Short mmCIF file of C-alpha atoms in Angstrom, two decimals:
data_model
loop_
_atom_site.label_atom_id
_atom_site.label_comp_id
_atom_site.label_asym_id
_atom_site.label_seq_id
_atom_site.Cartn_x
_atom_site.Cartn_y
_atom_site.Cartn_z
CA UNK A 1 -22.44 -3.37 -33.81
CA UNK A 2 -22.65 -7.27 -32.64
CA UNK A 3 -22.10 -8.23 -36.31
CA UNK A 4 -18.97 -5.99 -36.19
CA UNK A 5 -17.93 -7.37 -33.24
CA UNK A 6 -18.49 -11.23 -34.22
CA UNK A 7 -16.64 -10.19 -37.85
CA UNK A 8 -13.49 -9.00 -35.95
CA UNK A 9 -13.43 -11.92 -33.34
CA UNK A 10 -13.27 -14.56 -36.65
CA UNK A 11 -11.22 -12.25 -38.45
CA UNK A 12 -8.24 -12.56 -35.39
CA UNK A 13 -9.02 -16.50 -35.52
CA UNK A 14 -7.57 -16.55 -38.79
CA UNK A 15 -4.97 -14.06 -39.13
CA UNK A 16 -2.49 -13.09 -36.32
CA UNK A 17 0.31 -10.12 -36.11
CA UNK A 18 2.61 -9.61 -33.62
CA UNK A 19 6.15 -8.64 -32.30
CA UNK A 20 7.45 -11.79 -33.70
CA UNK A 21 6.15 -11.30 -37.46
CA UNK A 22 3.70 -13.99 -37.74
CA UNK A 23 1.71 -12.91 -40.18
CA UNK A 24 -0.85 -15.25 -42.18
CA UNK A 25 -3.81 -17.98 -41.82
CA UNK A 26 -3.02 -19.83 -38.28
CA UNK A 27 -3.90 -23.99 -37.83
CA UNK A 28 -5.51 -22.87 -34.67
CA UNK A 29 -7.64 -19.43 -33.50
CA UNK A 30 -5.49 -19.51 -30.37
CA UNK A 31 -3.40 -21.66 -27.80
CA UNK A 32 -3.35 -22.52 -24.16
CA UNK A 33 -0.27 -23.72 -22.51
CA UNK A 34 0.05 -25.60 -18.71
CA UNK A 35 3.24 -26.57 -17.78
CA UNK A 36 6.71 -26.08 -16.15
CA UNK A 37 9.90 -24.48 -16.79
CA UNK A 38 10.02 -26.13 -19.95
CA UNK A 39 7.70 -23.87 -21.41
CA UNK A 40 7.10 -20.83 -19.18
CA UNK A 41 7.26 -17.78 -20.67
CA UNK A 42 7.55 -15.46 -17.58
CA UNK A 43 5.54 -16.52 -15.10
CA UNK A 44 8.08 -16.79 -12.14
CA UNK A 45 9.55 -13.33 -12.72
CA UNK A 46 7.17 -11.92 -10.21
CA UNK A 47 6.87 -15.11 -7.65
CA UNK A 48 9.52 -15.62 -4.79
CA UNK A 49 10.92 -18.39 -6.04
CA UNK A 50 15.05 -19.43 -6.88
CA UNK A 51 13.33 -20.81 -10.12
CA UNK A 52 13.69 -17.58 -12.52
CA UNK A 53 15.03 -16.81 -15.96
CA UNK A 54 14.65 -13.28 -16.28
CA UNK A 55 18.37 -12.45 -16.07
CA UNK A 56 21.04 -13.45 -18.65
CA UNK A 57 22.64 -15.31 -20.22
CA UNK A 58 19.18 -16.54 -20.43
CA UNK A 59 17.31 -14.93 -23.64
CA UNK A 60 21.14 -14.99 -24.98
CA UNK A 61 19.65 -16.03 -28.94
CA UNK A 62 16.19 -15.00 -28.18
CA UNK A 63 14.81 -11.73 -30.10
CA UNK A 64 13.44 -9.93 -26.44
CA UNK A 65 16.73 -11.17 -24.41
CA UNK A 66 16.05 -12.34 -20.83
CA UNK A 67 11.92 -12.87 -20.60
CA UNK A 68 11.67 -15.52 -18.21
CA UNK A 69 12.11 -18.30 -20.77
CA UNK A 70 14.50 -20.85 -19.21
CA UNK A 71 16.51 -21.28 -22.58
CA UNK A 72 19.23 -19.98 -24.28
CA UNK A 73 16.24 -18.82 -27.29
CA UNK A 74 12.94 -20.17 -28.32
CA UNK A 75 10.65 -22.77 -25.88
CA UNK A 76 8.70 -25.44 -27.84
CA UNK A 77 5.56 -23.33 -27.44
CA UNK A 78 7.52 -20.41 -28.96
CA UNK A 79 8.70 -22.45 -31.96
CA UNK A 80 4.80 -24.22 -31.86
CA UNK A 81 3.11 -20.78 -31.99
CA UNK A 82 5.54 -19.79 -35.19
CA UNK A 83 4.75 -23.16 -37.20
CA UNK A 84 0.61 -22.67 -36.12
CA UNK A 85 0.72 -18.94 -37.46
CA UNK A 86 0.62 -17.83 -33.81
CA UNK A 87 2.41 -15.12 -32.28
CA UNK A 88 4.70 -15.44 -28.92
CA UNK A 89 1.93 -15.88 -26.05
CA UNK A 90 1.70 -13.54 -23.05
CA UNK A 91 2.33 -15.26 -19.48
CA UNK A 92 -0.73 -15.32 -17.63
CA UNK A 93 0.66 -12.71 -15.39
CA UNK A 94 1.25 -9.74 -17.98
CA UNK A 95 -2.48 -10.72 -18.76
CA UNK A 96 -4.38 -9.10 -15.64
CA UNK A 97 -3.91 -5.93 -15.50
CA UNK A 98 -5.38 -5.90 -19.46
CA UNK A 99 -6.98 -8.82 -20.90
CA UNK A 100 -6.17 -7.08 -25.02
CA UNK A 101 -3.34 -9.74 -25.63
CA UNK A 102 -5.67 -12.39 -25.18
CA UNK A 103 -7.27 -13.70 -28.15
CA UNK A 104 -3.94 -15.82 -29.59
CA UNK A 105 -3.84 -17.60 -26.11
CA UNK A 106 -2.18 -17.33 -22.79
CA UNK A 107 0.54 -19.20 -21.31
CA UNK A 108 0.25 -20.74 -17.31
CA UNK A 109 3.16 -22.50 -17.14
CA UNK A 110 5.34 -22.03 -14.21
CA UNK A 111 8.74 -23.16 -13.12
CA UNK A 112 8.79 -25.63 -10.58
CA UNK A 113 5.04 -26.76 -10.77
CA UNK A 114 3.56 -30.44 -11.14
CA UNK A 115 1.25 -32.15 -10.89
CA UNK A 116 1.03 -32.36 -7.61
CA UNK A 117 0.59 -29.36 -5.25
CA UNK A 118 3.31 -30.30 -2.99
CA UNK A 119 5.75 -30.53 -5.81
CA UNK A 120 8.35 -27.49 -5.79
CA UNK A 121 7.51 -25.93 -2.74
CA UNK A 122 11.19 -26.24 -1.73
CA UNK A 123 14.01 -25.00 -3.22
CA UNK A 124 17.04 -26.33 -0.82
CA UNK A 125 21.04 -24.99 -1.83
CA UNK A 126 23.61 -26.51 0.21
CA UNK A 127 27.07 -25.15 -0.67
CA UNK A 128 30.39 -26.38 0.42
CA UNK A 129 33.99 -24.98 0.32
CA UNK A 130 35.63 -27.17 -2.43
CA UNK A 131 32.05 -28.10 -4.31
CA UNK A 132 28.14 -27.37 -5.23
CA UNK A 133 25.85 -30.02 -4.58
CA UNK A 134 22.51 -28.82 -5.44
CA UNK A 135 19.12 -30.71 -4.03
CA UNK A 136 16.44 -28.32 -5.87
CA UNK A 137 13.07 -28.16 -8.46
CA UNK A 138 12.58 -27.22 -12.24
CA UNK A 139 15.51 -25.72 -12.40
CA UNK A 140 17.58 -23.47 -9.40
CA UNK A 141 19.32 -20.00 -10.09
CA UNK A 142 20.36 -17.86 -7.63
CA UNK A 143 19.45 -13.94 -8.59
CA UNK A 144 22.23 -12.34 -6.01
CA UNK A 145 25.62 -11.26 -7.09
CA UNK A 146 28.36 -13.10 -7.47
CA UNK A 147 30.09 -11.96 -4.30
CA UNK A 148 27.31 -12.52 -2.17
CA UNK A 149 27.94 -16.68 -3.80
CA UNK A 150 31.47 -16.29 -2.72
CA UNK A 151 30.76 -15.64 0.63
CA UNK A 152 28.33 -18.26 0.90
CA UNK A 153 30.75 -20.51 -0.45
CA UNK A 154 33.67 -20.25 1.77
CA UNK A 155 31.04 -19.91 5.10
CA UNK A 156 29.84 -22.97 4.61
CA UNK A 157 26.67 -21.97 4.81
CA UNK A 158 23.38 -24.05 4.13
CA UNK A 159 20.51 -22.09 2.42
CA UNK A 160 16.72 -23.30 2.93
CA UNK A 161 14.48 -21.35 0.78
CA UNK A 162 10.86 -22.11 0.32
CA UNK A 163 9.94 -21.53 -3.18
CA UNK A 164 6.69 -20.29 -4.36
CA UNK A 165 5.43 -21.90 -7.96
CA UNK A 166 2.24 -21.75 -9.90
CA UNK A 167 0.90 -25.71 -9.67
CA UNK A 168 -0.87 -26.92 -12.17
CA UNK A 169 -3.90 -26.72 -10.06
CA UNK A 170 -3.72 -23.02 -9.68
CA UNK A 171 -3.31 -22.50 -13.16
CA UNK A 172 -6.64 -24.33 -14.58
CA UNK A 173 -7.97 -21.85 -12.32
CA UNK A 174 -6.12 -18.79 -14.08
CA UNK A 175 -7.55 -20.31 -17.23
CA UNK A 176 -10.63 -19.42 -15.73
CA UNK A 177 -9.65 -15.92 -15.10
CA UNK A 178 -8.90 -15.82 -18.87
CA UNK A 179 -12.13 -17.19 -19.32
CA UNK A 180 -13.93 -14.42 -17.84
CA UNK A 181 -12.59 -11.89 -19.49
CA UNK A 182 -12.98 -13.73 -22.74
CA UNK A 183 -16.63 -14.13 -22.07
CA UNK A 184 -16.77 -10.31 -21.73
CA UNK A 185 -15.87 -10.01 -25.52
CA UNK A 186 -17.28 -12.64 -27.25
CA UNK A 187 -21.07 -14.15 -27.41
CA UNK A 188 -21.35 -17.45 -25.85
CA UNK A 189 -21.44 -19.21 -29.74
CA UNK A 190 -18.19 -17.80 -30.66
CA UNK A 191 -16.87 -18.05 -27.68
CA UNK A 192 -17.53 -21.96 -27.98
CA UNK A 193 -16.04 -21.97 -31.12
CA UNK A 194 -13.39 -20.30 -30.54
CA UNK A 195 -12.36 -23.04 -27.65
CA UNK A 196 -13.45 -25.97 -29.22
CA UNK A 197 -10.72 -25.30 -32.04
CA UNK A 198 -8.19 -23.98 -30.29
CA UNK A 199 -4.52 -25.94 -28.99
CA UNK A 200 -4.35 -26.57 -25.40
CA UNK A 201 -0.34 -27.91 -24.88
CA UNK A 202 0.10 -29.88 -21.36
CA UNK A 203 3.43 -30.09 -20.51
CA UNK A 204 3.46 -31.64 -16.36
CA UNK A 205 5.12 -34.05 -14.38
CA UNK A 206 9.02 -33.60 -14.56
CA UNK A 207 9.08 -32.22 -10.87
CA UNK A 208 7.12 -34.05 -9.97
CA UNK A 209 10.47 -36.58 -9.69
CA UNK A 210 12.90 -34.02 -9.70
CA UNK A 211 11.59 -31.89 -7.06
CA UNK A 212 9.16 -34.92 -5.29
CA UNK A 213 9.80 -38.16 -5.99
CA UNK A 214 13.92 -38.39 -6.40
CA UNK A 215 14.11 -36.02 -3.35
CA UNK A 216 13.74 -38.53 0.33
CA UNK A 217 15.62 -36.32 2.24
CA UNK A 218 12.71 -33.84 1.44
CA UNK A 219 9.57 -35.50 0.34
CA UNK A 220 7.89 -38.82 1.78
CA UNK A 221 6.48 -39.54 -1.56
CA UNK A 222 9.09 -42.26 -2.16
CA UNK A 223 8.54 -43.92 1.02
CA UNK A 224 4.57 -44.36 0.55
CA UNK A 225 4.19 -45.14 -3.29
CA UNK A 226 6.03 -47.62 -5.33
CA UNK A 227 7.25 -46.41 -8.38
CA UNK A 228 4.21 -47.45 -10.48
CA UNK A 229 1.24 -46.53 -7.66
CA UNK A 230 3.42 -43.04 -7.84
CA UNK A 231 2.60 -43.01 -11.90
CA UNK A 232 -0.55 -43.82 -11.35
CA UNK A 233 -1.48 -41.26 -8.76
CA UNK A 234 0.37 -38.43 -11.12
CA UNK A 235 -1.96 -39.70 -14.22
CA UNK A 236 -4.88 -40.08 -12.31
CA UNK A 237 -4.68 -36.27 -11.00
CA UNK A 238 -3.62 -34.98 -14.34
CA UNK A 239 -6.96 -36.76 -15.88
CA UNK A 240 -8.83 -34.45 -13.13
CA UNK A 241 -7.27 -31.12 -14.52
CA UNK A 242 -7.87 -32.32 -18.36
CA UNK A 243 -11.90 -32.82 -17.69
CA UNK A 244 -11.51 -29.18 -15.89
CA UNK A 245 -10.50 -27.76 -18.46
CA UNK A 246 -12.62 -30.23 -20.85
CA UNK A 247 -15.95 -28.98 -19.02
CA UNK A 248 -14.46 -25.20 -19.28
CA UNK A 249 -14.45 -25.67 -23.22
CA UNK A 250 -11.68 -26.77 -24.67
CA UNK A 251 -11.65 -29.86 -26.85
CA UNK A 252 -7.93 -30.52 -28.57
CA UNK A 253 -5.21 -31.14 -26.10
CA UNK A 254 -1.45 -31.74 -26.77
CA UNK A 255 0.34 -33.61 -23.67
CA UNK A 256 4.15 -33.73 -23.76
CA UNK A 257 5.53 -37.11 -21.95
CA UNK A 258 8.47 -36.59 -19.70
CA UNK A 259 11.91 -36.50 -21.69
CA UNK A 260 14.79 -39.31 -19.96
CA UNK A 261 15.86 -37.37 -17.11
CA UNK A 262 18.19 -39.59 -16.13
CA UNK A 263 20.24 -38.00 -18.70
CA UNK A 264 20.03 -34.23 -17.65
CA UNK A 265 23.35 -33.13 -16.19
CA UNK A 266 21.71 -32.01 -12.89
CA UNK A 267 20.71 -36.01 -12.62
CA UNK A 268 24.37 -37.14 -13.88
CA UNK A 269 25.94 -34.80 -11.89
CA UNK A 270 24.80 -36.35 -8.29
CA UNK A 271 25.33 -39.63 -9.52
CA UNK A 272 29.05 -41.58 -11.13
CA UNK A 273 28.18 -42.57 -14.39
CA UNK A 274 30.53 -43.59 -16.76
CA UNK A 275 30.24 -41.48 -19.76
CA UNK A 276 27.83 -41.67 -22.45
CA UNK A 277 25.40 -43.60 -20.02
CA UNK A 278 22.36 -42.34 -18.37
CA UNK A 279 20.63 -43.28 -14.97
CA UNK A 280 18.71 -45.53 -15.28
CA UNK A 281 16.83 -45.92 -12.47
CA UNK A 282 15.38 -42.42 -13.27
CA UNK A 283 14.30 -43.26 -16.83
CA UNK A 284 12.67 -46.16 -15.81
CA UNK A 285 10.47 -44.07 -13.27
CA UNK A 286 9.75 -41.62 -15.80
CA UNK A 287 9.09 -44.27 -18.69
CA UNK A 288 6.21 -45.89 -16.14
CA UNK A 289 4.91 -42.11 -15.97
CA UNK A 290 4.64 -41.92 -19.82
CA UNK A 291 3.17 -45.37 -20.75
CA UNK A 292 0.16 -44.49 -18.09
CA UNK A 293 0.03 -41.21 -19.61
CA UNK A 294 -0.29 -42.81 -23.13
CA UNK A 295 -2.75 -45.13 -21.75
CA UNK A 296 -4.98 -42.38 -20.41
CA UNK A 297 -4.73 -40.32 -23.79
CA UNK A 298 -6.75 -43.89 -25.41
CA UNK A 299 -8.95 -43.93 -22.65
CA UNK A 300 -10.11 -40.30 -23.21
CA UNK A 301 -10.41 -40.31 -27.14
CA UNK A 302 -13.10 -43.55 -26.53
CA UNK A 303 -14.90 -41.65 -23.63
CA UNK A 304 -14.88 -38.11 -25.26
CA UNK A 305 -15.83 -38.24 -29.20
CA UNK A 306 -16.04 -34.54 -29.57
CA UNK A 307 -12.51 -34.14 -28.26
CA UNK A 308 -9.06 -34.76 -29.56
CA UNK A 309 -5.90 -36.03 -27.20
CA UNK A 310 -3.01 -36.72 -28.63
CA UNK A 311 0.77 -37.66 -26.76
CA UNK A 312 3.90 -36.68 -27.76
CA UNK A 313 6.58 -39.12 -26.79
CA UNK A 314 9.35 -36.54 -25.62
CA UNK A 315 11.37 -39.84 -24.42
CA UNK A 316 11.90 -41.42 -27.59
CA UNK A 317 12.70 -37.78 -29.29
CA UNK A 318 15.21 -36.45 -26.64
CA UNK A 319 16.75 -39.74 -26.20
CA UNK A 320 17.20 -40.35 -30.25
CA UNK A 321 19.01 -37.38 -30.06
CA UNK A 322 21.68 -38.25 -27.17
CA UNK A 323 21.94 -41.55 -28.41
CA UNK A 324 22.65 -39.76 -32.24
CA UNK A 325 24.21 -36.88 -31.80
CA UNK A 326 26.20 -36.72 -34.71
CA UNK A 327 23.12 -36.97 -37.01
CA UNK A 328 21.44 -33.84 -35.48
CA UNK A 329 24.52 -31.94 -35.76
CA UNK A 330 25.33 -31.91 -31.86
CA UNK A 331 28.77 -32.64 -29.68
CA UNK A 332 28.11 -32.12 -26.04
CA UNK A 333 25.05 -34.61 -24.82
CA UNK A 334 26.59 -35.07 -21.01
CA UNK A 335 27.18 -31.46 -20.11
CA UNK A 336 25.06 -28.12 -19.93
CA UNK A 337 26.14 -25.08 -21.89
CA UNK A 338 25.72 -22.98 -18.81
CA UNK A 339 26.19 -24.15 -15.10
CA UNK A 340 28.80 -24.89 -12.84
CA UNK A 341 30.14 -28.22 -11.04
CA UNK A 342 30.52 -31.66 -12.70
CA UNK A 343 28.81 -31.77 -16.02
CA UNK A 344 28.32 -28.07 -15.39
CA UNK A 345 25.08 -29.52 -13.88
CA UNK A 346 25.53 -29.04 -9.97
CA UNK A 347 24.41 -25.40 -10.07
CA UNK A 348 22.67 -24.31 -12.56
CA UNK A 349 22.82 -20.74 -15.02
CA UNK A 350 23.50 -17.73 -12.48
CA UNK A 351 23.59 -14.26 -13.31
CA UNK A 352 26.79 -13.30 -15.08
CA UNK A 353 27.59 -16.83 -15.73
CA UNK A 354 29.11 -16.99 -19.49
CA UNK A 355 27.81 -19.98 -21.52
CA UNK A 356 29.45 -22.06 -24.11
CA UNK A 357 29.66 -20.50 -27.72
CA UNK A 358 28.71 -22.96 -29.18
CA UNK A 359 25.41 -23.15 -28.36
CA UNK A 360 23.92 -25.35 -31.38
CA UNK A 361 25.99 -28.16 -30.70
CA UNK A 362 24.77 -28.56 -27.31
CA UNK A 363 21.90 -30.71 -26.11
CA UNK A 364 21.45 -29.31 -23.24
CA UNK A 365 21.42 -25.21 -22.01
CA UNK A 366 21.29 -25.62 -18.24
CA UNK A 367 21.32 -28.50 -15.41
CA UNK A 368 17.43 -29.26 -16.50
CA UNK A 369 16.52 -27.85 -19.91
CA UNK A 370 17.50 -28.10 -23.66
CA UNK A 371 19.04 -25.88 -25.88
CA UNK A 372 16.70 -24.10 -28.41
CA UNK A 373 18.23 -26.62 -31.07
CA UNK A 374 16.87 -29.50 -29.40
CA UNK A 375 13.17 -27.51 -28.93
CA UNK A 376 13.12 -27.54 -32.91
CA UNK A 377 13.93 -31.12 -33.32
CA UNK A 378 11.09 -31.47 -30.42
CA UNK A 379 8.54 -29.30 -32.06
CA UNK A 380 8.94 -30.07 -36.04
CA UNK A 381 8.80 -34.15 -34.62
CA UNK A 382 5.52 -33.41 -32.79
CA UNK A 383 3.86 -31.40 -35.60
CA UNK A 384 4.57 -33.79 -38.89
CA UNK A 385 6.09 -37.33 -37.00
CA UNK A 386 4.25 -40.37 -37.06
CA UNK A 387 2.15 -42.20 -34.31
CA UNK A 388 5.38 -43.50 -32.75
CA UNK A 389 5.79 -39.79 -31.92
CA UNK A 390 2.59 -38.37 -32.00
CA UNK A 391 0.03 -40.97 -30.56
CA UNK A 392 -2.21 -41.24 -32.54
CA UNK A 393 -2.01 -38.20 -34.73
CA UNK A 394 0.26 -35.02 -34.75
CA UNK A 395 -0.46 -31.78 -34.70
CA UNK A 396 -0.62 -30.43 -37.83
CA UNK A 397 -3.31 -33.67 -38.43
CA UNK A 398 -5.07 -32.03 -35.30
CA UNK A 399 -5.62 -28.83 -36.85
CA UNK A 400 -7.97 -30.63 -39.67
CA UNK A 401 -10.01 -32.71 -37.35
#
């Protein structure tokens, strides 16, 4: 019986079905995913938080419509998992009540989180008569109806809501909870195995400036660290959480840089740019985050032989695109496909909102995120590009180490 049982555990690290059709011998026996809205994959459908997806237009070109996914189709983990041999992961929540769906991977991400704890907790809407000016986290949607908006509107009314958010903390933790009932299924050997060569994607730090840092009126982060102790400090917490989940058994880990939010049109639309320019100010912050997140990535491959890290310079991809559009195939780089106010980035998707048609020449799908277009370029860069992209291998090179 423990023969049959080791015999079907290798057999599902090399061959994976599932809704989405991936059928076939997969790079990796399974993948773990921390992040933010960026990749969540239905986390915040069951938190009291602004920060859902679960409502269209969002899921508009995905396969199981509105999930949670804060894109108009795919996330980068969802494209990821397809070019792996992976199927679409569960969110950690749809994972407790039966631990089955497992053995692929789970994914922790939540909307809003960061780094720090403190990131996200507050979701603030203030919303006059003639205009939307929106101070808010990964990404703010209002699930009401659209009268209930109108009336806010022409009251004048200011709306505080504290918003709850999975940090990134909490969810090394629910990888523990996996853990558990991992351990329950597997002996300890193939259970080490099974770790050791599977993906964990990181994917942090975004609101950690745009619901932290870029926030005063809120947060007193701005006011106590310069710009590069602030780095620092986000770095030097994120190494904690990677030797967590190091000493919990994982060994090859993916971590995503921060893509130039100064030119999201949620940034761009609080600030007057001229068009076709960016804020800079914001990039630079963000551009400190990623060269001390680079940094770290060298530091851990000398101090941890048995382990891979490897950064993916979201920056340079993102920002290759707005400066090219025309050679990806896109037209809009300065607006969102769905959102309201200027550069349809002041409030972000709401329920009934109707988006742009033509998604796939859009950059961007909301105030924060990307379209499913730009998750492709993202994903197919990470997996073959060069060390300019992937530092200092990519992931299809991980897969074979």
């Amino acid at each position: 019986m423990a023969c049959l049982l080791v015999f079907t555990f290798m057999t599902m690290f090399l061959i994976s079905f599932s809704a989405n059709d991936v059928v076939g011998e997969s790079l990796f026996p399974a993948m773990f995913v921390f992040g933010d809205s960026l990749v969540d994959a239905g986390n915040n459908n069951y938190l009291n938080s602004l920060a859902k997806a679960n409502f269209e237009p969002y899921g508009i070109d995905f396969s199981e419509g509105p999930t949670g996914r804060f894109s108009n189709g795919k996330t980068p983990i969802d494209i990821l998992g397809e070019k792996v041999g992976l199927p679409y992961l569960p969110a950690f929540v749809d994972t407790v009540p039966q631990s089955n769906n497992i053995f692929s991977g789970v994914n922790y991400a939540s909307a809003a989180a960061g780094i720090l704890d403190e990131s996200g907790r507050t979701l603030i809407m203030l919303i006059g008569p003639l205009e939307f000016t929106t101070w808010d986290c990964d990404i703010l949607t209002y699930p009401c109806n659209f009268l209930q908006i109108l009336c806010t509107t022409f009251n004048n009314e200011h709306k505080i809501t504290q918003g709850e958010r999975i940090s990134f903390n909490q969810q090394v933790r629910n990888f523990e909870t996996t853990l558990s009932q991992l351990n329950e299924q597997m002996d300890n050997s193939t259970l080490s195995q099974y770790l050791a060569k599977s993906l964990t994607v990181l994917n942090h730090g975004s609101n950690d400036y745009i619901n932290n840092y870029l926030l005063p009126e809120l947060y007193l982060t701005r006011f106590i660290y310069s710009p590069s102790n602030y780095a620092e400090l986000l770095v030097r917490i994120y190494k904690v959480h990677i030797l967590d989940l190091h000493g919990l058994g994982l060994r090859k880990f993916l971590l995503a840089g921060i893509g130039p939010l100064g030119c999201i049109p949620n940034q761009l639309s609080r600030r007057f740019i001229q068009p076709g320019e960016c804020v800079v100010y914001v990039n630079n912050l963000v551009s400190m985050f990623n060269d001390a997140l680079k940094t770290m990535v060298d530091q851990l491959n000398m101090e941890y032989h048995d382990s891979t890290f490897v950064y993916v310079n979201a920056y340079e991809i993102i920002a290759d695109v707005i400066d090219n559009p025309d050679s990806y195939g896109f037209s809009v780089t300065d607006r969102a496909c769905c959102g309201l106010g200027r550069n349809q980035g002041q409030l972000s998707c709401l329920p009934m909102s109707i988006p742009c048609t033509d998604r796939i020449e859009y950059v961007f799908w909301d105030a924060f995120h990307p379209t499913e277009a730009v998750n492709n370029i993202l994903v197919s860069k990470a997996f073959t590009g060069p060390p300019s992209i992937s530092y200092p291998i990519n992931v299809k090179q991980m897969a074979e180490v």
